[in-house]
CSV table of C-alpha atoms in Angstrom, one decimal:
chain,number,residue,atom,x,y,z
A,1340,MET,CA,23.7,-71.1,20.2
A,1341,THR,CA,23.7,-67.6,19.4
A,1342,ASP,CA,20.3,-66.3,18.8
A,1343,LEU,CA,20.7,-63.5,16.3
A,1344,GLY,CA,16.9,-63.1,16.0
A,1345,GLY,CA,14.9,-63.2,13.1
A,1346,GLY,CA,11.7,-65.5,12.8
A,1347,GLY,CA,12.4,-65.6,9.2
A,1348,ALA,CA,12.9,-69.2,7.5
A,1349,GLY,CA,14.8,-70.5,10.5
A,1350,GLY,CA,18.2,-72.4,10.2
A,1351,ARG,CA,21.6,-71.0,10.4
A,1352,GLY,CA,21.3,-68.8,7.3
A,1353,ALA,CA,17.9,-67.1,6.9
A,1354,GLY,CA,16.9,-67.4,10.5
A,1355,GLY,CA,20.1,-65.9,11.8
A,1356,ARG,CA,21.2,-68.7,14.2
A,1357,GLY,CA,25.0,-69.6,14.5
A,1358,ALA,CA,27.4,-70.3,17.4
A,1359,GLY,CA,27.8,-69.3,21.1
A,1360,GLY,CA,25.5,-66.9,23.4
A,1361,HIS,CA,22.9,-64.1,22.6
A,1362,ALA,CA,24.0,-61.2,20.4
A,1363,ARG,CA,23.3,-57.5,21.2
A,1364,TRP,CA,21.5,-55.6,18.4
A,1365,ARG,CA,23.0,-52.2,17.6
A,1366,LYS,CA,21.1,-49.5,15.5
A,1367,SER,CA,23.3,-47.9,12.8
A,1368,SER,CA,24.6,-44.6,13.4
A,1369,ARG,CA,23.5,-43.5,10.0
A,1370,SER,CA,19.8,-44.6,10.5
A,1371,THR,CA,17.4,-41.7,10.9
A,1372,ASN,CA,14.1,-41.5,12.6
A,1373,VAL,CA,12.4,-41.8,9.2
A,1374,ALA,CA,12.1,-45.6,8.2
A,1375,ASN,CA,15.6,-46.5,6.9
A,1376,CYS,CA,17.0,-48.1,9.9
A,1377,VAL,CA,19.1,-51.4,10.0
A,1378,GLU,CA,20.5,-53.1,13.1
A,1379,LEU,CA,23.9,-55.2,13.4
A,1380,ALA,CA,24.7,-58.0,15.8
A,1381,VAL,CA,28.2,-59.5,16.0
A,1382,ALA,CA,28.6,-62.9,17.9
A,1383,GLY,CA,31.6,-65.1,17.5
A,1384,ALA,CA,32.3,-65.5,13.8
A,1385,VAL,CA,29.3,-64.0,12.2
A,1386,ALA,CA,27.9,-60.6,11.7
A,1387,ALA,CA,24.3,-60.2,11.2
A,1388,VAL,CA,21.9,-57.3,9.8
A,1389,ARG,CA,18.3,-57.0,10.2
A,1390,ASP,CA,15.6,-54.4,9.5
A,1391,SER,CA,15.0,-52.6,12.8
A,1392,LYS,CA,11.2,-52.0,11.8
A,1393,ASN,CA,10.9,-55.8,11.6
A,1394,PRO,CA,12.9,-57.4,14.3
A,1395,ALA,CA,11.4,-60.9,14.0
A,1396,GLY,CA,12.0,-60.9,10.2
A,1397,ALA,CA,14.6,-62.1,8.1
A,1398,VAL,CA,18.3,-61.7,9.1
A,1399,LEU,CA,21.3,-61.7,6.8
A,1400,VAL,CA,24.1,-63.4,8.4
A,1401,PHE,CA,27.8,-63.0,7.2
A,1402,PRO,CA,31.1,-64.4,8.2
A,1403,ARG,CA,32.6,-61.7,10.4
A,1404,LEU,CA,35.7,-61.1,8.4
A,1405,ARG,CA,34.0,-60.7,5.2
A,1406,TRP,CA,31.6,-58.2,7.0
A,1407,ALA,CA,34.7,-56.3,8.1
A,1408,ALA,CA,36.2,-56.5,4.5
A,1409,PHE,CA,32.8,-55.0,3.2
A,1410,LEU,CA,32.9,-52.2,5.7
A,1411,ALA,CA,36.5,-51.4,4.9
A,1412,GLY,CA,35.6,-51.2,1.1
A,1413,TRP,CA,32.5,-48.9,1.8
A,1414,ARG,CA,34.8,-46.3,3.6
């Protein structure tokens, strides 16, 4: 089971738990030292995003291909 962190509501979606191994969280290269930081973890077929100020909080989990499409549209 992948533990993508997040104490949130638990379960696959809100709690950030999905399939296979422990994810490594990385801080966004666009984050500053102020208070606007997000972290990303990719594990298996999912990508997860959380607020770096609250790593035990809610985690947004997306299918990895949808996350890649979002990033491609952002660029």
